[in-house]
Amino acid sequence: MTESTLTRPFRYDVVGSLLRPTVLKQAHAQLAAGEITADEALTIQQTEIKRIVDEQVKLGLHAVTDGEFSRSWWHLDFLWGLTGVGKYDYHQSYKFKGDHTRTDNAELVGKIAYNPDHPFFKAFTYLQSIVPDGVLAKQTIPSPTMLFRDNRSDNWSQFYDSWDAYLTDLAAAYHATIQHFYDLGCRYIQLDDTTWAFLISQLNNTDLSATDHAHFEQVAKDSVTVINAALQDLPSDLTVTTHICRGNFKSTYLFSGSYDVVAKYLGQLKYDGLFLEYDNQRAGNFDVLDQIWNGDANKRIVLGLITSKFPQLEDTEQLKARIQEAAIKVPLANLALSTQCGFASTEEGNQLTETDQWHKLQLVIETAKAVWPEA
């Protein structure tokens, strides 16, 4: 990152997904049922994307997303678009607290590779075309680590002589994909990642065997390796961040636990910023925040202090106090604010209204401006 791009992540920032309006959900259902054409569904989709982009701009966000309106899942739709990845029915759902998801999943069907015709490129091109001057089109995709979890890489030995060779191809596919987003005009991209929260839940398990503990430590090391390889030698004016997610489905969650067991690994990641969930006690305290930041003057930690799961608005003074508490560990200049996650990591969405969603983002903006007047 060059000094000129230290403004990103922005003092007040958006994680990515937004609540899908009923008209969009209906259009996707009608398309699946053969009741409308793909072009008709796309027209509705783009109309709704334009509407929510305009709303984000009106709020005053410096970076806006398409709400992830062109996908059903925050991760699977992207993974299915890579060469060497197929779709299948896992016959198991993600076990969220009090709820469960559909059983879609991804699996290796060949060697992993960059796909120049990935559908996300067309989606970004449309977003870029409607974002006004002075506002960035922010692209979100899942982290490459999502392709060696949840049985998605079980078939690796059918196509590779070694696990390391698979990781090398995975990193190369991501590097080429990110570079192509850049070539299309993207200057701000975020890699969403639930792997670290999964590892937190495993490594905090006191009943874990020594063998299993060593396995999960190796997953953490492999995660650092593949992410950093994917980020190596990207253009200096491209900002790449990550969002460390604990699961976000219909206002429920998957994982709990403090960052302390993975802090040393997070501190090694070559991201320009990390969006960290800190909206409740499940996330722990700020004790290891300095380890995650790792003294990098060109890196920002985005505090996800405002929940996207529920409509109740947090108290502004308490938010400001928590930011000052975090500033004991990381300089205030290297901190920023967001919601803890997006509002609809899947098309089902969280249990709040669109009006609630905009109020939450307005609270992010107003609080950040109070803490960082230059924002």
mmCIF file of C-alpha atoms in Angstrom:
data_model
loop_
_atom_site.group_PDB
_atom_site.id
_atom_site.type_symbol
_atom_site.label_atom_id
_atom_site.label_comp_id
_atom_site.label_asym_id
_atom_site.label_seq_id
_atom_site.Cartn_x
_atom_site.Cartn_y
_atom_site.Cartn_z
ATOM 1 C CA MET A 1 0.000 0.000 0.000
ATOM 2 C CA THR A 2 1.249 3.471 -0.842
ATOM 3 C CA GLU A 3 0.753 6.389 1.516
ATOM 4 C CA SER A 4 -1.877 7.880 -0.791
ATOM 5 C CA THR A 5 -4.158 4.872 -0.255
ATOM 6 C CA LEU A 6 -3.954 4.823 3.539
ATOM 7 C CA THR A 7 -7.387 6.420 3.463
ATOM 8 C CA ARG A 8 -8.722 2.940 2.676
ATOM 9 C CA PRO A 9 -10.387 1.240 4.447
ATOM 10 C CA PHE A 10 -12.367 4.409 5.066
ATOM 11 C CA ARG A 11 -13.075 5.719 8.565
ATOM 12 C CA TYR A 12 -16.673 4.642 8.015
ATOM 13 C CA ASP A 13 -17.000 1.686 5.707
ATOM 14 C CA VAL A 14 -19.472 -0.901 4.501
ATOM 15 C CA VAL A 15 -18.804 -4.637 4.793
ATOM 16 C CA GLY A 16 -20.668 -5.711 1.675
ATOM 17 C CA SER A 17 -24.016 -7.473 1.565
ATOM 18 C CA LEU A 18 -27.346 -5.667 1.831
ATOM 19 C CA LEU A 19 -30.891 -6.922 2.348
ATOM 20 C CA ARG A 20 -32.469 -8.275 -0.848
ATOM 21 C CA PRO A 21 -35.760 -6.522 -1.656
ATOM 22 C CA THR A 22 -38.850 -8.664 -2.209
ATOM 23 C CA VAL A 23 -39.005 -7.789 -5.902
ATOM 24 C CA LEU A 24 -35.487 -9.177 -6.408
ATOM 25 C CA LYS A 25 -36.204 -12.383 -4.501
ATOM 26 C CA GLN A 26 -39.357 -12.865 -6.561
ATOM 27 C CA ALA A 27 -37.459 -12.294 -9.803
ATOM 28 C CA HIS A 28 -34.861 -14.912 -8.906
ATOM 29 C CA ALA A 29 -37.615 -17.385 -7.980
ATOM 30 C CA GLN A 30 -39.476 -16.658 -11.236
ATOM 31 C CA LEU A 31 -36.285 -17.146 -13.240
ATOM 32 C CA ALA A 32 -35.641 -20.505 -11.562
ATOM 33 C CA ALA A 33 -39.238 -21.543 -12.346
ATOM 34 C CA GLY A 34 -38.921 -20.478 -15.985
ATOM 35 C CA GLU A 35 -41.580 -17.786 -15.609
ATOM 36 C CA ILE A 36 -39.332 -14.923 -16.754
ATOM 37 C CA THR A 37 -36.259 -14.753 -18.964
ATOM 38 C CA ALA A 38 -32.683 -14.194 -17.809
ATOM 39 C CA ASP A 39 -32.738 -10.736 -19.419
ATOM 40 C CA GLU A 40 -35.920 -9.804 -17.554
ATOM 41 C CA ALA A 41 -34.421 -10.976 -14.255
ATOM 42 C CA LEU A 42 -31.217 -9.050 -14.962
ATOM 43 C CA THR A 43 -33.169 -5.847 -15.636
ATOM 44 C CA ILE A 44 -34.896 -6.136 -12.252
ATOM 45 C CA GLN A 45 -31.607 -6.961 -10.564
ATOM 46 C CA GLN A 46 -29.774 -3.998 -12.047
ATOM 47 C CA THR A 47 -32.653 -1.653 -11.236
ATOM 48 C CA GLU A 48 -32.453 -2.683 -7.587
ATOM 49 C CA ILE A 49 -28.647 -2.430 -7.551
ATOM 50 C CA LYS A 50 -28.891 1.118 -8.908
ATOM 51 C CA ARG A 51 -31.390 1.986 -6.200
ATOM 52 C CA ILE A 52 -29.246 0.750 -3.311
ATOM 53 C CA VAL A 53 -26.071 2.270 -4.783
ATOM 54 C CA ASP A 54 -27.845 5.624 -4.913
ATOM 55 C CA GLU A 55 -28.911 5.163 -1.290
ATOM 56 C CA GLN A 56 -25.353 4.397 -0.161
ATOM 57 C CA VAL A 57 -24.057 7.451 -2.009
ATOM 58 C CA LYS A 58 -26.783 9.606 -0.436
ATOM 59 C CA LEU A 59 -25.721 8.381 3.004
ATOM 60 C CA GLY A 60 -22.203 9.608 2.248
ATOM 61 C CA LEU A 61 -20.277 6.341 1.962
ATOM 62 C CA HIS A 62 -16.972 6.687 0.113
ATOM 63 C CA ALA A 63 -17.125 3.074 -1.115
ATOM 64 C CA VAL A 64 -20.308 1.276 -2.134
ATOM 65 C CA THR A 65 -21.192 -2.276 -3.084
ATOM 66 C CA ASP A 66 -23.890 -3.846 -5.231
ATOM 67 C CA GLY A 67 -25.235 -5.456 -2.050
ATOM 68 C CA GLU A 68 -24.187 -8.831 -3.489
ATOM 69 C CA PHE A 69 -27.551 -8.781 -5.328
ATOM 70 C CA SER A 70 -26.209 -10.894 -8.195
ATOM 71 C CA ARG A 71 -25.542 -13.886 -5.965
ATOM 72 C CA SER A 72 -27.427 -16.128 -3.562
ATOM 73 C CA TRP A 73 -24.516 -17.043 -1.280
ATOM 74 C CA TRP A 74 -21.675 -14.773 -0.165
ATOM 75 C CA HIS A 75 -19.131 -17.449 -1.117
ATOM 76 C CA LEU A 76 -20.473 -20.362 -3.153
ATOM 77 C CA ASP A 77 -21.571 -18.399 -6.236
ATOM 78 C CA PHE A 78 -18.024 -17.075 -6.574
ATOM 79 C CA LEU A 79 -16.361 -20.442 -5.985
ATOM 80 C CA TRP A 80 -18.590 -22.136 -8.577
ATOM 81 C CA GLY A 81 -17.345 -19.591 -11.118
ATOM 82 C CA LEU A 82 -13.718 -20.698 -10.863
ATOM 83 C CA THR A 83 -12.311 -23.252 -13.276
ATOM 84 C CA GLY A 84 -12.064 -26.644 -11.573
ATOM 85 C CA VAL A 85 -14.914 -26.089 -9.095
ATOM 86 C CA GLY A 86 -18.308 -27.761 -9.383
ATOM 87 C CA LYS A 87 -21.622 -27.569 -7.565
ATOM 88 C CA TYR A 88 -23.121 -30.461 -5.645
ATOM 89 C CA ASP A 89 -25.616 -31.265 -2.897
ATOM 90 C CA TYR A 90 -23.667 -31.758 0.310
ATOM 91 C CA HIS A 91 -26.793 -33.222 1.986
ATOM 92 C CA GLN A 92 -25.759 -31.329 5.104
ATOM 93 C CA SER A 93 -26.536 -27.751 6.039
ATOM 94 C CA TYR A 94 -24.454 -25.239 7.948
ATOM 95 C CA LYS A 95 -25.503 -25.588 11.583
ATOM 96 C CA PHE A 96 -26.202 -22.031 12.664
ATOM 97 C CA LYS A 97 -27.426 -21.411 16.198
ATOM 98 C CA GLY A 98 -31.143 -22.121 16.022
ATOM 99 C CA ASP A 99 -31.339 -22.435 12.231
ATOM 100 C CA HIS A 100 -29.838 -24.189 9.227
ATOM 101 C CA THR A 101 -29.075 -23.319 5.623
ATOM 102 C CA ARG A 102 -29.636 -24.932 2.254
ATOM 103 C CA THR A 103 -27.337 -27.857 1.432
ATOM 104 C CA ASP A 104 -25.498 -26.465 -1.607
ATOM 105 C CA ASN A 105 -21.728 -26.826 -1.650
ATOM 106 C CA ALA A 106 -18.684 -26.708 -3.914
ATOM 107 C CA GLU A 107 -16.147 -29.399 -4.782
ATOM 108 C CA LEU A 108 -13.051 -29.787 -6.895
ATOM 109 C CA VAL A 109 -13.780 -31.323 -10.295
ATOM 110 C CA GLY A 110 -10.388 -30.551 -11.834
ATOM 111 C CA LYS A 111 -7.346 -28.377 -11.379
ATOM 112 C CA ILE A 112 -8.203 -24.994 -9.919
ATOM 113 C CA ALA A 113 -7.642 -22.032 -12.239
ATOM 114 C CA TYR A 114 -8.624 -18.470 -13.064
ATOM 115 C CA ASN A 115 -11.731 -18.181 -15.229
ATOM 116 C CA PRO A 116 -11.642 -15.132 -17.542
ATOM 117 C CA ASP A 117 -15.407 -15.480 -18.039
ATOM 118 C CA HIS A 118 -16.266 -15.500 -14.330
ATOM 119 C CA PRO A 119 -19.771 -13.978 -13.992
ATOM 120 C CA PHE A 120 -18.607 -11.681 -11.179
ATOM 121 C CA PHE A 121 -16.637 -9.658 -13.725
ATOM 122 C CA LYS A 122 -19.816 -8.628 -15.565
ATOM 123 C CA ALA A 123 -21.483 -7.815 -12.240
ATOM 124 C CA PHE A 124 -18.583 -5.554 -11.264
ATOM 125 C CA THR A 125 -18.567 -3.854 -14.657
ATOM 126 C CA TYR A 126 -22.200 -2.863 -14.140
ATOM 127 C CA LEU A 127 -21.502 -1.600 -10.611
ATOM 128 C CA GLN A 128 -18.543 0.422 -11.858
ATOM 129 C CA SER A 129 -20.726 1.979 -14.554
ATOM 130 C CA ILE A 130 -23.242 3.449 -12.095
ATOM 131 C CA VAL A 131 -20.928 4.653 -9.320
ATOM 132 C CA PRO A 132 -20.468 8.451 -9.457
ATOM 133 C CA ASP A 133 -17.106 10.198 -9.565
ATOM 134 C CA GLY A 134 -15.428 10.381 -6.173
ATOM 135 C CA VAL A 135 -16.982 7.128 -4.934
ATOM 136 C CA LEU A 136 -15.318 3.712 -5.167
ATOM 137 C CA ALA A 137 -17.002 0.533 -6.356
ATOM 138 C CA LYS A 138 -16.066 -2.026 -3.697
ATOM 139 C CA GLN A 139 -15.922 -5.680 -4.753
ATOM 140 C CA THR A 140 -16.328 -8.534 -2.259
ATOM 141 C CA ILE A 141 -15.338 -12.155 -2.844
ATOM 142 C CA PRO A 142 -14.687 -15.094 -0.493
ATOM 143 C CA SER A 143 -11.162 -15.824 0.674
ATOM 144 C CA PRO A 144 -9.257 -18.650 -1.056
ATOM 145 C CA THR A 145 -9.252 -20.440 2.300
ATOM 146 C CA MET A 146 -12.921 -21.226 1.672
ATOM 147 C CA LEU A 147 -11.709 -23.796 -0.852
ATOM 148 C CA PHE A 148 -9.951 -25.955 1.680
ATOM 149 C CA ARG A 149 -12.773 -26.212 4.191
ATOM 150 C CA ASP A 150 -16.128 -27.973 4.489
ATOM 151 C CA ASN A 151 -15.092 -30.918 2.287
ATOM 152 C CA ARG A 152 -14.556 -28.627 -0.714
ATOM 153 C CA SER A 153 -10.990 -29.825 -1.325
ATOM 154 C CA ASP A 154 -11.467 -33.509 -0.503
ATOM 155 C CA ASN A 155 -10.760 -34.416 -4.131
ATOM 156 C CA TRP A 156 -7.405 -32.624 -4.354
ATOM 157 C CA SER A 157 -5.364 -35.827 -4.686
ATOM 158 C CA GLN A 158 -7.294 -36.763 -7.848
ATOM 159 C CA PHE A 159 -5.768 -33.770 -9.628
ATOM 160 C CA TYR A 160 -2.541 -32.941 -7.757
ATOM 161 C CA ASP A 161 0.566 -34.788 -6.678
ATOM 162 C CA SER A 162 0.790 -32.751 -3.476
ATOM 163 C CA TRP A 163 -1.278 -30.461 -1.269
ATOM 164 C CA ASP A 164 1.289 -27.706 -1.752
ATOM 165 C CA ALA A 165 0.802 -27.885 -5.517
ATOM 166 C CA TYR A 166 -2.932 -27.405 -5.005
ATOM 167 C CA LEU A 167 -2.349 -24.378 -2.772
ATOM 168 C CA THR A 168 -0.012 -22.906 -5.388
ATOM 169 C CA ASP A 169 -2.682 -23.166 -8.095
ATOM 170 C CA LEU A 170 -5.338 -21.798 -5.744
ATOM 171 C CA ALA A 171 -3.228 -18.742 -4.948
ATOM 172 C CA ALA A 172 -2.464 -18.208 -8.639
ATOM 173 C CA ALA A 173 -6.157 -18.416 -9.571
ATOM 174 C CA TYR A 174 -7.009 -15.794 -6.966
ATOM 175 C CA HIS A 175 -4.116 -13.549 -7.922
ATOM 176 C CA ALA A 176 -5.206 -13.545 -11.562
ATOM 177 C CA THR A 177 -8.834 -12.958 -10.570
ATOM 178 C CA ILE A 178 -7.968 -9.978 -8.373
ATOM 179 C CA GLN A 179 -5.714 -8.584 -11.105
ATOM 180 C CA HIS A 180 -8.568 -8.811 -13.610
ATOM 181 C CA PHE A 181 -10.892 -6.925 -11.260
ATOM 182 C CA TYR A 182 -8.168 -4.260 -11.144
ATOM 183 C CA ASP A 183 -7.954 -4.198 -14.935
ATOM 184 C CA LEU A 184 -11.717 -3.576 -15.000
ATOM 185 C CA GLY A 185 -11.206 -0.523 -12.778
ATOM 186 C CA CYS A 186 -11.551 -1.981 -9.293
ATOM 187 C CA ARG A 187 -9.380 -0.286 -6.686
ATOM 188 C CA TYR A 188 -10.942 -1.739 -3.545
ATOM 189 C CA ILE A 189 -11.567 -5.445 -2.993
ATOM 190 C CA GLN A 190 -12.412 -7.410 0.140
ATOM 191 C CA LEU A 191 -11.882 -11.116 0.806
ATOM 192 C CA ASP A 192 -14.486 -12.452 3.233
ATOM 193 C CA ASP A 193 -13.334 -15.278 5.456
ATOM 194 C CA THR A 194 -15.015 -17.540 8.036
ATOM 195 C CA THR A 195 -11.972 -19.834 8.277
ATOM 196 C CA TRP A 196 -10.384 -17.866 11.112
ATOM 197 C CA ALA A 197 -13.556 -17.997 13.198
ATOM 198 C CA PHE A 198 -13.747 -21.736 12.544
ATOM 199 C CA LEU A 199 -10.152 -22.091 13.729
ATOM 200 C CA ILE A 200 -10.900 -19.981 16.797
ATOM 201 C CA SER A 201 -13.705 -22.372 17.725
ATOM 202 C CA GLN A 202 -11.466 -25.414 17.212
ATOM 203 C CA LEU A 203 -8.278 -24.153 18.858
ATOM 204 C CA ASN A 204 -10.234 -22.964 21.897
ATOM 205 C CA ASN A 205 -11.617 -26.483 22.360
ATOM 206 C CA THR A 206 -9.884 -27.854 25.482
ATOM 207 C CA ASP A 207 -10.926 -31.408 24.551
ATOM 208 C CA LEU A 208 -9.026 -31.278 21.258
ATOM 209 C CA SER A 209 -6.421 -34.033 20.812
ATOM 210 C CA ALA A 210 -2.803 -33.090 20.166
ATOM 211 C CA THR A 211 -3.104 -34.485 16.635
ATOM 212 C CA ASP A 212 -6.216 -32.442 15.858
ATOM 213 C CA HIS A 213 -4.670 -29.337 17.403
ATOM 214 C CA ALA A 214 -1.619 -29.700 15.173
ATOM 215 C CA HIS A 215 -3.907 -30.170 12.168
ATOM 216 C CA PHE A 216 -5.773 -26.919 12.806
ATOM 217 C CA GLU A 217 -2.524 -25.053 13.394
ATOM 218 C CA GLN A 218 -1.412 -26.289 9.982
ATOM 219 C CA VAL A 219 -4.676 -25.039 8.446
ATOM 220 C CA ALA A 220 -3.837 -21.623 9.900
ATOM 221 C CA LYS A 221 -0.322 -21.737 8.428
ATOM 222 C CA ASP A 222 -1.664 -22.844 5.041
ATOM 223 C CA SER A 223 -4.175 -19.991 5.164
ATOM 224 C CA VAL A 224 -1.405 -17.435 5.642
ATOM 225 C CA THR A 225 0.612 -19.022 2.828
ATOM 226 C CA VAL A 226 -2.147 -19.065 0.202
ATOM 227 C CA ILE A 227 -3.556 -15.620 1.064
ATOM 228 C CA ASN A 228 -0.173 -13.898 0.993
ATOM 229 C CA ALA A 229 0.762 -15.641 -2.246
ATOM 230 C CA ALA A 230 -2.500 -14.453 -3.822
ATOM 231 C CA LEU A 231 -1.785 -10.868 -2.719
ATOM 232 C CA GLN A 232 1.849 -10.763 -3.805
ATOM 233 C CA ASP A 233 2.857 -8.181 -6.438
ATOM 234 C CA LEU A 234 -0.592 -6.661 -6.943
ATOM 235 C CA PRO A 235 -0.760 -3.014 -8.084
ATOM 236 C CA SER A 236 0.214 -0.559 -5.342
ATOM 237 C CA ASP A 237 -2.943 1.540 -5.740
ATOM 238 C CA LEU A 238 -5.228 -1.451 -5.129
ATOM 239 C CA THR A 239 -6.560 -1.789 -1.586
ATOM 240 C CA VAL A 240 -7.225 -5.379 -0.484
ATOM 241 C CA THR A 241 -8.897 -6.033 2.845
ATOM 242 C CA THR A 242 -10.488 -8.977 4.604
ATOM 243 C CA HIS A 243 -13.542 -9.433 6.764
ATOM 244 C CA ILE A 244 -13.185 -12.046 9.508
ATOM 245 C CA CYS A 245 -16.723 -13.407 9.888
ATOM 246 C CA ARG A 246 -18.255 -15.634 12.555
ATOM 247 C CA GLY A 247 -21.198 -16.618 10.378
ATOM 248 C CA ASN A 248 -24.201 -14.544 9.353
ATOM 249 C CA PHE A 249 -27.488 -16.223 8.429
ATOM 250 C CA LYS A 250 -30.952 -14.918 9.329
ATOM 251 C CA SER A 251 -29.454 -13.070 12.324
ATOM 252 C CA THR A 252 -27.811 -16.222 13.698
ATOM 253 C CA TYR A 253 -24.129 -17.222 13.888
ATOM 254 C CA LEU A 254 -21.771 -20.188 13.660
ATOM 255 C CA PHE A 255 -18.697 -19.469 15.786
ATOM 256 C CA SER A 256 -17.631 -17.821 19.031
ATOM 257 C CA GLY A 257 -14.363 -17.086 20.770
ATOM 258 C CA SER A 258 -11.568 -14.567 21.182
ATOM 259 C CA TYR A 259 -9.037 -13.815 18.455
ATOM 260 C CA ASP A 260 -6.144 -14.673 20.779
ATOM 261 C CA VAL A 261 -5.507 -18.180 19.357
ATOM 262 C CA VAL A 262 -5.160 -16.887 15.778
ATOM 263 C CA ALA A 263 -3.791 -13.383 16.397
ATOM 264 C CA LYS A 264 -0.234 -14.292 15.430
ATOM 265 C CA TYR A 265 -1.464 -15.609 12.075
ATOM 266 C CA LEU A 266 -3.748 -12.661 11.371
ATOM 267 C CA GLY A 267 -0.779 -10.396 12.065
ATOM 268 C CA GLN A 268 1.150 -12.069 9.219
ATOM 269 C CA LEU A 269 -1.487 -11.437 6.549
ATOM 270 C CA LYS A 270 -0.499 -8.857 3.919
ATOM 271 C CA TYR A 271 -3.857 -7.135 3.815
ATOM 272 C CA ASP A 272 -4.288 -3.365 3.848
ATOM 273 C CA GLY A 273 -7.070 -3.656 6.389
ATOM 274 C CA LEU A 274 -8.945 -6.168 8.507
ATOM 275 C CA PHE A 275 -12.649 -5.893 9.315
ATOM 276 C CA LEU A 276 -13.065 -7.539 12.725
ATOM 277 C CA GLU A 277 -16.322 -8.455 14.459
ATOM 278 C CA TYR A 278 -16.613 -6.905 17.907
ATOM 279 C CA ASP A 279 -20.357 -6.395 18.325
ATOM 280 C CA ASN A 280 -20.838 -8.627 21.387
ATOM 281 C CA GLN A 281 -19.092 -10.741 23.996
ATOM 282 C CA ARG A 282 -18.680 -13.698 21.607
ATOM 283 C CA ALA A 283 -15.793 -11.822 19.986
ATOM 284 C CA GLY A 284 -13.771 -11.305 23.154
ATOM 285 C CA ASN A 285 -11.935 -8.123 24.074
ATOM 286 C CA PHE A 286 -9.233 -5.992 22.453
ATOM 287 C CA ASP A 287 -6.299 -7.649 24.268
ATOM 288 C CA VAL A 288 -4.642 -9.019 21.097
ATOM 289 C CA LEU A 289 -5.667 -6.230 18.732
ATOM 290 C CA ASP A 290 -2.080 -4.962 18.632
ATOM 291 C CA GLN A 291 -0.858 -8.422 17.568
ATOM 292 C CA ILE A 292 -3.357 -8.511 14.717
ATOM 293 C CA TRP A 293 -2.344 -5.014 13.588
ATOM 294 C CA ASN A 294 1.315 -6.006 14.070
ATOM 295 C CA GLY A 295 2.658 -2.447 14.098
ATOM 296 C CA ASP A 296 1.979 -1.834 10.399
ATOM 297 C CA ALA A 297 1.580 1.913 9.908
ATOM 298 C CA ASN A 298 -0.034 1.266 6.514
ATOM 299 C CA LYS A 299 -2.737 -1.059 7.846
ATOM 300 C CA ARG A 300 -6.138 -0.220 9.293
ATOM 301 C CA ILE A 301 -8.215 -2.273 11.680
ATOM 302 C CA VAL A 302 -11.931 -1.764 11.076
ATOM 303 C CA LEU A 303 -13.881 -2.295 14.281
ATOM 304 C CA GLY A 304 -17.208 -4.013 13.667
ATOM 305 C CA LEU A 305 -18.890 -2.600 16.768
ATOM 306 C CA ILE A 306 -22.380 -2.127 15.348
ATOM 307 C CA THR A 307 -24.386 -5.297 14.805
ATOM 308 C CA SER A 308 -26.051 -5.993 11.476
ATOM 309 C CA LYS A 309 -28.150 -8.764 13.000
ATOM 310 C CA PHE A 310 -30.712 -6.763 14.982
ATOM 311 C CA PRO A 311 -32.498 -3.421 14.481
ATOM 312 C CA GLN A 312 -31.781 -1.846 17.867
ATOM 313 C CA LEU A 313 -29.336 1.036 17.529
ATOM 314 C CA GLU A 314 -26.229 1.070 19.711
ATOM 315 C CA ASP A 315 -25.505 3.996 22.019
ATOM 316 C CA THR A 316 -23.176 6.486 20.328
ATOM 317 C CA GLU A 317 -21.271 7.357 23.489
ATOM 318 C CA GLN A 318 -20.629 3.701 24.254
ATOM 319 C CA LEU A 319 -19.368 3.177 20.710
ATOM 320 C CA LYS A 320 -16.994 6.128 21.033
ATOM 321 C CA ALA A 321 -15.752 4.760 24.357
ATOM 322 C CA ARG A 322 -15.038 1.360 22.822
ATOM 323 C CA ILE A 323 -13.089 2.947 19.978
ATOM 324 C CA GLN A 324 -10.957 4.811 22.504
ATOM 325 C CA GLU A 325 -10.441 1.524 24.364
ATOM 326 C CA ALA A 326 -9.225 -0.102 21.141
ATOM 327 C CA ALA A 327 -6.918 2.888 20.571
ATOM 328 C CA ILE A 328 -4.919 1.803 23.617
ATOM 329 C CA LYS A 329 -3.768 -1.162 21.519
ATOM 330 C CA VAL A 330 -3.753 0.350 18.016
ATOM 331 C CA PRO A 331 -3.274 4.051 17.195
ATOM 332 C CA LEU A 332 -6.520 5.866 16.480
ATOM 333 C CA ALA A 333 -5.090 6.771 13.060
ATOM 334 C CA ASN A 334 -5.079 3.072 12.187
ATOM 335 C CA LEU A 335 -8.641 2.373 13.259
ATOM 336 C CA ALA A 336 -11.962 2.680 11.457
ATOM 337 C CA LEU A 337 -15.601 1.675 12.014
ATOM 338 C CA SER A 338 -18.207 -0.545 10.351
ATOM 339 C CA THR A 339 -21.028 -2.910 11.149
ATOM 340 C CA GLN A 340 -19.780 -6.300 12.334
ATOM 341 C CA CYS A 341 -20.889 -7.978 9.088
ATOM 342 C CA GLY A 342 -23.079 -7.434 6.065
ATOM 343 C CA PHE A 343 -26.871 -7.554 6.314
ATOM 344 C CA ALA A 344 -27.511 -10.532 4.047
ATOM 345 C CA SER A 345 -24.629 -12.943 3.594
ATOM 346 C CA THR A 346 -27.212 -15.150 1.902
ATOM 347 C CA GLU A 347 -30.279 -13.982 0.024
ATOM 348 C CA GLU A 348 -32.486 -14.842 3.024
ATOM 349 C CA GLY A 349 -31.108 -11.828 4.910
ATOM 350 C CA ASN A 350 -31.029 -10.863 8.571
ATOM 351 C CA GLN A 351 -34.085 -10.156 10.716
ATOM 352 C CA LEU A 352 -34.410 -6.414 10.257
ATOM 353 C CA THR A 353 -35.904 -4.068 7.680
ATOM 354 C CA GLU A 354 -34.212 -2.101 4.929
ATOM 355 C CA THR A 355 -34.975 1.070 6.892
ATOM 356 C CA ASP A 356 -33.210 -0.468 9.904
ATOM 357 C CA GLN A 357 -30.258 -1.269 7.632
ATOM 358 C CA TRP A 358 -29.858 2.338 6.515
ATOM 359 C CA HIS A 359 -30.177 3.551 10.111
ATOM 360 C CA LYS A 360 -27.346 1.205 11.095
ATOM 361 C CA LEU A 361 -25.080 2.537 8.359
ATOM 362 C CA GLN A 362 -26.010 6.106 9.278
ATOM 363 C CA LEU A 363 -24.933 5.341 12.856
ATOM 364 C CA VAL A 364 -21.588 4.061 11.558
ATOM 365 C CA ILE A 365 -21.059 7.291 9.634
ATOM 366 C CA GLU A 366 -22.149 9.680 12.390
ATOM 367 C CA THR A 367 -20.074 7.909 15.043
ATOM 368 C CA ALA A 368 -16.962 7.839 12.853
ATOM 369 C CA LYS A 369 -17.286 11.523 12.062
ATOM 370 C CA ALA A 370 -17.475 12.290 15.768
ATOM 371 C CA VAL A 371 -14.303 10.285 16.480
ATOM 372 C CA TRP A 372 -12.342 11.287 13.363
ATOM 373 C CA PRO A 373 -13.435 14.830 12.403
ATOM 374 C CA GLU A 374 -11.375 14.691 9.208
ATOM 375 C CA ALA A 375 -13.642 11.858 7.983
#
